[in-house]
PDB file of C-alpha atoms in Angstrom:
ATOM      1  CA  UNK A   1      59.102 -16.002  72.820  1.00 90.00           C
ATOM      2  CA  UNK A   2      57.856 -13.328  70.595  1.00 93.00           C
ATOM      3  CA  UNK A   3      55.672 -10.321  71.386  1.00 97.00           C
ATOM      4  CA  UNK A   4      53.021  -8.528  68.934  1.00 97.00           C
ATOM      5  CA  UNK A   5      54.112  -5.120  67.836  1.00 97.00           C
ATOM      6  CA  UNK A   6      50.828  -4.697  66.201  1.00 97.00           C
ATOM      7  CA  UNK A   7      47.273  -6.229  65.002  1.00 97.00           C
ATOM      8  CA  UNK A   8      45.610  -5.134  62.076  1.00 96.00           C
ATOM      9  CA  UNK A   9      42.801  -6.391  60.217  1.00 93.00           C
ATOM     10  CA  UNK A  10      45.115  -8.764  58.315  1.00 92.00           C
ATOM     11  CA  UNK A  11      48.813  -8.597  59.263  1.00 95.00           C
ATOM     12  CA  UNK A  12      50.023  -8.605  62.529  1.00 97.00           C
ATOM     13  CA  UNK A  13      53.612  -7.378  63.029  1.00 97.00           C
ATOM     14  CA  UNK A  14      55.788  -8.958  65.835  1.00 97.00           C
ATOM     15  CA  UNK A  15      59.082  -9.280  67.328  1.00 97.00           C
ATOM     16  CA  UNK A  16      61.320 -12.022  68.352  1.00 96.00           C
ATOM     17  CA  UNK A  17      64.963 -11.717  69.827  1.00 95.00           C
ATOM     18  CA  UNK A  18      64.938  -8.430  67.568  1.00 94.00           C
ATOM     19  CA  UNK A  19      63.699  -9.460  64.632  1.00 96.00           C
ATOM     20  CA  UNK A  20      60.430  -8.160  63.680  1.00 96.00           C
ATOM     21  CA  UNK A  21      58.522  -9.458  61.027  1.00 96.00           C
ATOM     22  CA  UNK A  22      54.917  -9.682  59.754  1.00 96.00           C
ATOM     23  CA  UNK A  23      52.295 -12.643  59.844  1.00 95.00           C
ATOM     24  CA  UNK A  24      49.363 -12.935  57.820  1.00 92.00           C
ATOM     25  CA  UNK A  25      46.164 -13.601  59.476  1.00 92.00           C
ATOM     26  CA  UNK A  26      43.750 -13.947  57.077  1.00 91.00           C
ATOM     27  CA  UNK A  27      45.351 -16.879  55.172  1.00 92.00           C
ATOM     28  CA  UNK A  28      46.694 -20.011  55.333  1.00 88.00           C
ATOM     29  CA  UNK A  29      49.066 -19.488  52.332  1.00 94.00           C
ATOM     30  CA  UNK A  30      49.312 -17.423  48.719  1.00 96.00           C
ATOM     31  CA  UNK A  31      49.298 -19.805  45.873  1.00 98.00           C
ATOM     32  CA  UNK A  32      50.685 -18.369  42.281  1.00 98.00           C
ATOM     33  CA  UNK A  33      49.264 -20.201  39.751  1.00 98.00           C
ATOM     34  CA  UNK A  34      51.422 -21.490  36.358  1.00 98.00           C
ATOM     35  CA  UNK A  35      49.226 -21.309  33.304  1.00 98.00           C
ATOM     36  CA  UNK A  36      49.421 -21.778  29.517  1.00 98.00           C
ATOM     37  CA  UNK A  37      46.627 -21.651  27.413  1.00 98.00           C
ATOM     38  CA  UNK A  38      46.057 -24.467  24.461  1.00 98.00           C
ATOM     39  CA  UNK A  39      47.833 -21.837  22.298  1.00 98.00           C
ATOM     40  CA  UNK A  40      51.119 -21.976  23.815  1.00 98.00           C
ATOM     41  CA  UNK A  41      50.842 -18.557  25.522  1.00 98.00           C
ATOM     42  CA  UNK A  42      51.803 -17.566  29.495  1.00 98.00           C
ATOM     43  CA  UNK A  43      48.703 -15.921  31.328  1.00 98.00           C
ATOM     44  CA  UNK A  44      49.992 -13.262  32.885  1.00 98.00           C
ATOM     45  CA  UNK A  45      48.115 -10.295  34.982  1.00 98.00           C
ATOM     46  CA  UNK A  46      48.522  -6.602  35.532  1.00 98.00           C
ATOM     47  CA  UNK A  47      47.543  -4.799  38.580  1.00 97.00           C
ATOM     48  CA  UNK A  48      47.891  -1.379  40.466  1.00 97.00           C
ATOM     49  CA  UNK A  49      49.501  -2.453  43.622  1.00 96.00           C
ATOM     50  CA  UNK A  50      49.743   0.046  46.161  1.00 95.00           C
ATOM     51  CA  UNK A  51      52.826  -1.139  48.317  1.00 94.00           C
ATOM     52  CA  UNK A  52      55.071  -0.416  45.293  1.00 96.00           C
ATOM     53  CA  UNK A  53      52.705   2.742  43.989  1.00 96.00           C
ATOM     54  CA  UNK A  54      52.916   0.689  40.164  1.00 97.00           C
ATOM     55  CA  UNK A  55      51.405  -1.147  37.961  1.00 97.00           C
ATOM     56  CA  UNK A  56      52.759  -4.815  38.481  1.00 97.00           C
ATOM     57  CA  UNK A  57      53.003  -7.396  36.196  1.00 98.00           C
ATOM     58  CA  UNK A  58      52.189 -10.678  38.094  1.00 97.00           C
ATOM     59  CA  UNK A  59      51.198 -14.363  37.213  1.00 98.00           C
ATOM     60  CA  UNK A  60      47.466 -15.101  38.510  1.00 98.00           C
ATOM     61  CA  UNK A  61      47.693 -15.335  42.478  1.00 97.00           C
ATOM     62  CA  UNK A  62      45.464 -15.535  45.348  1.00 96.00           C
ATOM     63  CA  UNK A  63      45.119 -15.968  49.335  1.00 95.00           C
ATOM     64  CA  UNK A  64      44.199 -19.522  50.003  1.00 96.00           C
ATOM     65  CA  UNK A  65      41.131 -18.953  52.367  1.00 91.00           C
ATOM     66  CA  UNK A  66      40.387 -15.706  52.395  1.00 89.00           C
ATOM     67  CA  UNK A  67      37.033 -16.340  51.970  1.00 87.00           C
ATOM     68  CA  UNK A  68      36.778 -17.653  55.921  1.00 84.00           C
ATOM     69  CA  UNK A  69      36.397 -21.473  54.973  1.00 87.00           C
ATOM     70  CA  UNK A  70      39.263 -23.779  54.830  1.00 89.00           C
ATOM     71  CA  UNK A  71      40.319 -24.610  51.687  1.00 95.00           C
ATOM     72  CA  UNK A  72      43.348 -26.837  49.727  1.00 96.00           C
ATOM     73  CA  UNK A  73      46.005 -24.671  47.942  1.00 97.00           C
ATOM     74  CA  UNK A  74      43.990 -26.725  44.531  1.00 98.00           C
ATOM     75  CA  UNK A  75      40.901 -25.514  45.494  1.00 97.00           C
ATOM     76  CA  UNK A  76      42.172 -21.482  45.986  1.00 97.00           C
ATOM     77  CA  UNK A  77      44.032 -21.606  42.825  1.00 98.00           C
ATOM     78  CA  UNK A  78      41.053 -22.818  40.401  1.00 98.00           C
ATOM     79  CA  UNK A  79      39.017 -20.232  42.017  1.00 97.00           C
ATOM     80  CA  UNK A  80      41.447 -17.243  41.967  1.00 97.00           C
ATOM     81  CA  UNK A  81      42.938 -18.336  38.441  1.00 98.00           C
ATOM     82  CA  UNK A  82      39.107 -18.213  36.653  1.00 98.00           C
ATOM     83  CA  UNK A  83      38.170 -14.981  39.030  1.00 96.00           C
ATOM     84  CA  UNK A  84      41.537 -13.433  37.751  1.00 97.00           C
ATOM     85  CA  UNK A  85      41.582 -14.312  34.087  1.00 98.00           C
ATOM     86  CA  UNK A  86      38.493 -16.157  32.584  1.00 98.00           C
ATOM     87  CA  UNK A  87      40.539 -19.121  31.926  1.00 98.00           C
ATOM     88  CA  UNK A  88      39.136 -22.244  34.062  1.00 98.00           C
ATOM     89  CA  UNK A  89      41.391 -24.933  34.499  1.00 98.00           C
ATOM     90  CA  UNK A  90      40.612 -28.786  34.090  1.00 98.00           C
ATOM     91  CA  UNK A  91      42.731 -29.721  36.360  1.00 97.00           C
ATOM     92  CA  UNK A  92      45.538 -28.012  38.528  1.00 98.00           C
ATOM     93  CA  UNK A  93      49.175 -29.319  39.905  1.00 98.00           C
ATOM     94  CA  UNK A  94      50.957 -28.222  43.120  1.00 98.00           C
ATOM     95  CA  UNK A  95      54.274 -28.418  42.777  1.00 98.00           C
ATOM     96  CA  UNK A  96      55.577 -26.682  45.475  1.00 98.00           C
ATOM     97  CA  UNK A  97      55.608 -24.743  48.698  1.00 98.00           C
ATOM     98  CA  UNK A  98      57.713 -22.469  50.198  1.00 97.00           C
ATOM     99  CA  UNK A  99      58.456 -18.497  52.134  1.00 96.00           C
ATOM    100  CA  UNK A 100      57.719 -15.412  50.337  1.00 94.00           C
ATOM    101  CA  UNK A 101      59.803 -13.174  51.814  1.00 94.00           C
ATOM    102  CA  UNK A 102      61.308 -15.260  54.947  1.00 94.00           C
ATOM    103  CA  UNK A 103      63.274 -12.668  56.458  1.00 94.00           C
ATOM    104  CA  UNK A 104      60.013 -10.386  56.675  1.00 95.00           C
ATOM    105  CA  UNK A 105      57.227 -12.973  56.601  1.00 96.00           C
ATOM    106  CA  UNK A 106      55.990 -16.302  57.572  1.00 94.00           C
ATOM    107  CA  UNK A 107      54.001 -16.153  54.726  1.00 94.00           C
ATOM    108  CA  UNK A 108      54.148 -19.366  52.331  1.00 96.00           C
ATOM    109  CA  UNK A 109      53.869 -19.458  48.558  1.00 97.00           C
ATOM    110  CA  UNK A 110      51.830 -22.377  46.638  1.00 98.00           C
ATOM    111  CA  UNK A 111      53.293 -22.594  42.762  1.00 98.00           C
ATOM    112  CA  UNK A 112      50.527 -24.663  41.005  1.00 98.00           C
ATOM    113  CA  UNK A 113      50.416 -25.778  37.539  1.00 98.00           C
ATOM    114  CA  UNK A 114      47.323 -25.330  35.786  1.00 98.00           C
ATOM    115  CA  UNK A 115      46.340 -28.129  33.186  1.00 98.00           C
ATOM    116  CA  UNK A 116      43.176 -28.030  30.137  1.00 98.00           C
ATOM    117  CA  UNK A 117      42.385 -24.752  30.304  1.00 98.00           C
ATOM    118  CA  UNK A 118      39.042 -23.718  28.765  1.00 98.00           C
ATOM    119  CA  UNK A 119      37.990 -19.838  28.252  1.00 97.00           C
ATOM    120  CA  UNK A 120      35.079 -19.052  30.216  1.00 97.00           C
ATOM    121  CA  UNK A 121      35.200 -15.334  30.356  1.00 96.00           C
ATOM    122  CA  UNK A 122      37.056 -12.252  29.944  1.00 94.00           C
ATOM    123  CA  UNK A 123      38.617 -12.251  33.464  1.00 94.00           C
ATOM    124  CA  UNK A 124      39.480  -9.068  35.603  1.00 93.00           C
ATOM    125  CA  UNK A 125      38.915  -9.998  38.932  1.00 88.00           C
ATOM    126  CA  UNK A 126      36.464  -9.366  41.451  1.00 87.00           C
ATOM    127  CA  UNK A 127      34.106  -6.051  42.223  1.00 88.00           C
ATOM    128  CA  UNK A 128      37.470  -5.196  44.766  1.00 87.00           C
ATOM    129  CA  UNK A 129      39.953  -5.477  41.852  1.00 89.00           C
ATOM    130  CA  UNK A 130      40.844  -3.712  38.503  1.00 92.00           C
ATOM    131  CA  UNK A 131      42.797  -6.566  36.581  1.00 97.00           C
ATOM    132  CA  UNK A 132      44.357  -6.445  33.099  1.00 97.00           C
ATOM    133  CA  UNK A 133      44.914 -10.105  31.558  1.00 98.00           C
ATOM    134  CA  UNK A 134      47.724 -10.826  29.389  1.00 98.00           C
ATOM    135  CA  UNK A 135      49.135 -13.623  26.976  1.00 98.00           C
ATOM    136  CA  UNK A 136      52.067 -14.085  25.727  1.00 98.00           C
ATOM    137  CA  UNK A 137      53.738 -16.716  23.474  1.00 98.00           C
ATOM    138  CA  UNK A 138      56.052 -18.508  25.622  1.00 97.00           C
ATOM    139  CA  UNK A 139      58.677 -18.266  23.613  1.00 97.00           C
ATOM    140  CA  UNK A 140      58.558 -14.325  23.810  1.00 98.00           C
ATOM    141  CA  UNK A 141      57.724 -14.065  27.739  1.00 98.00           C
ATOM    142  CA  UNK A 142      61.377 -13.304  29.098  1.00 97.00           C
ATOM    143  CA  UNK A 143      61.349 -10.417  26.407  1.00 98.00           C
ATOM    144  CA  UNK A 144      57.714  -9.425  26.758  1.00 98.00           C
ATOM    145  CA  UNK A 145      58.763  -8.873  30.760  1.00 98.00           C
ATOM    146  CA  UNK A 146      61.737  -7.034  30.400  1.00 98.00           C
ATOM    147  CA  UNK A 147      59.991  -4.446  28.031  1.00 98.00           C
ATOM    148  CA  UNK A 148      57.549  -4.244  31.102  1.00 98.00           C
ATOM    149  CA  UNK A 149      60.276  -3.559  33.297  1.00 98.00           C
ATOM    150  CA  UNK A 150      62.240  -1.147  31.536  1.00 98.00           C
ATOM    151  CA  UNK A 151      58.255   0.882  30.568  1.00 98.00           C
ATOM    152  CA  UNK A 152      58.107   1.210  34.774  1.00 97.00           C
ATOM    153  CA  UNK A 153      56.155  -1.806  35.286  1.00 98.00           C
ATOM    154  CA  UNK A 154      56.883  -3.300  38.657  1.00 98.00           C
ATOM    155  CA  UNK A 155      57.904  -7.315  37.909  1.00 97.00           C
ATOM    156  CA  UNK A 156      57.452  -9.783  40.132  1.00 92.00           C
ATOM    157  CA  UNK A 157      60.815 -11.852  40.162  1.00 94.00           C
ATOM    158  CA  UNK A 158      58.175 -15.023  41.009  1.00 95.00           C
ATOM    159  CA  UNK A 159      57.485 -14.731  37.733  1.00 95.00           C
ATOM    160  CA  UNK A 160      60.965 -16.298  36.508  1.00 97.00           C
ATOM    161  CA  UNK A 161      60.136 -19.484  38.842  1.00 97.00           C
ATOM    162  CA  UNK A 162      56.868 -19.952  37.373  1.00 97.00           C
ATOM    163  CA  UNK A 163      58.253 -19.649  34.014  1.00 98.00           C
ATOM    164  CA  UNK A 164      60.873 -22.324  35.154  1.00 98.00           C
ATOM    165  CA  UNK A 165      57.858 -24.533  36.404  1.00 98.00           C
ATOM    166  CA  UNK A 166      56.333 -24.590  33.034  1.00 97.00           C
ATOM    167  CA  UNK A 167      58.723 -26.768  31.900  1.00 97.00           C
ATOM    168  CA  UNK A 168      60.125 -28.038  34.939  1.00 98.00           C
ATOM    169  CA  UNK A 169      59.692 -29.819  38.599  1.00 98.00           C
ATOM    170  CA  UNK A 170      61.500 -28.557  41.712  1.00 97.00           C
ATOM    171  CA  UNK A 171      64.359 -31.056  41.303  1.00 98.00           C
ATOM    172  CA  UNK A 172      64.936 -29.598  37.745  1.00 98.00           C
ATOM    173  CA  UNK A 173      63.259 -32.846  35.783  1.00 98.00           C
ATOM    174  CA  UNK A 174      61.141 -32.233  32.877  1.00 98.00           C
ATOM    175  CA  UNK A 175      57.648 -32.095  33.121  1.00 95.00           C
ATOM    176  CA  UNK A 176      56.056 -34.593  31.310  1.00 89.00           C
TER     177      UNK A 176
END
């Protein structure tokens, strides 16, 4: 039995034998989305995000059905990943599911693999959203990030799981 603490426009916070913890309500799930382009290079994305008060330094990501109509975690990543960064993919790969945060939030995380991307535009997000797109050889990501970090940019530790997923499926296999 659990009892809402609180409803907001989208979280709602809640207890539960003591535990309190936060649902989303205005998505089924977040999906991150794993992209290289036909050069070899990470897409990355920078954004002010006011929880942290910092510039963060992200892989492309998105709500899967924010937009009020059901949708597959495929579907919400093409959409976010060309809204985000310009880059549309051919096809996309889920590879797996699983809790954000799960001691805070039933909130689940899509990683998706995005295959034959194509540059449509210059990216940036939405009217809502002020987005900086970035690629980096894959080769120098791990270093590119940790300059990021150590400049005050707030890093998304996702970002090292994607990175694995580039070259790798959950049970450690290589991609092929």
């Amino acid at each position: 039995q659990s009892d809402t603490l609180f409803n907001g426009q989208y979280l709602r916070v809640r207890i539960q034998d003591a535990w309190e913890y936060a649902e989303r309500t205005n998505a089924s799930a977040a999906v991150i989305i794993v992209a290289v382009t036909p050069e070899d290079k990470i897409v990355f994305v920078e954004q002010y995000r006011i929880p942290v008060q910092a510039r963060s330094i992200e892989m492309p990501a998105g709500l899967v059905g924010d937009l009020g109509e059901p949708e597959s975690v495929e579907t919400a990543a093409l959409r976010e990943l060309l809204e985000e960064t310009g880059w549309q993919a051919g096809r996309v790969e889920h590879v797996m599911t699983g809790p954000s945060s799960s001691g805070m939030s039933n909130e689940l995380v899509a990683f998706v693999r995005a295959h034959d991307l194509v540059r449509v535009h210059a990216g940036g997000g939405d009217e809502t959203e002020d987005i900086t797109v970035h690629e980096v050889p894959r080769h120098d990501a791990p270093r590119w990030l940790d300059e990021r970090r150590r400049e005050g940019f707030s890093i998304d530790p996702k970002l090292y799981a994607g990175l694995y997923f580039v070259d790798h499926n959950p049970d450690g296999s290589p991609v092929l």
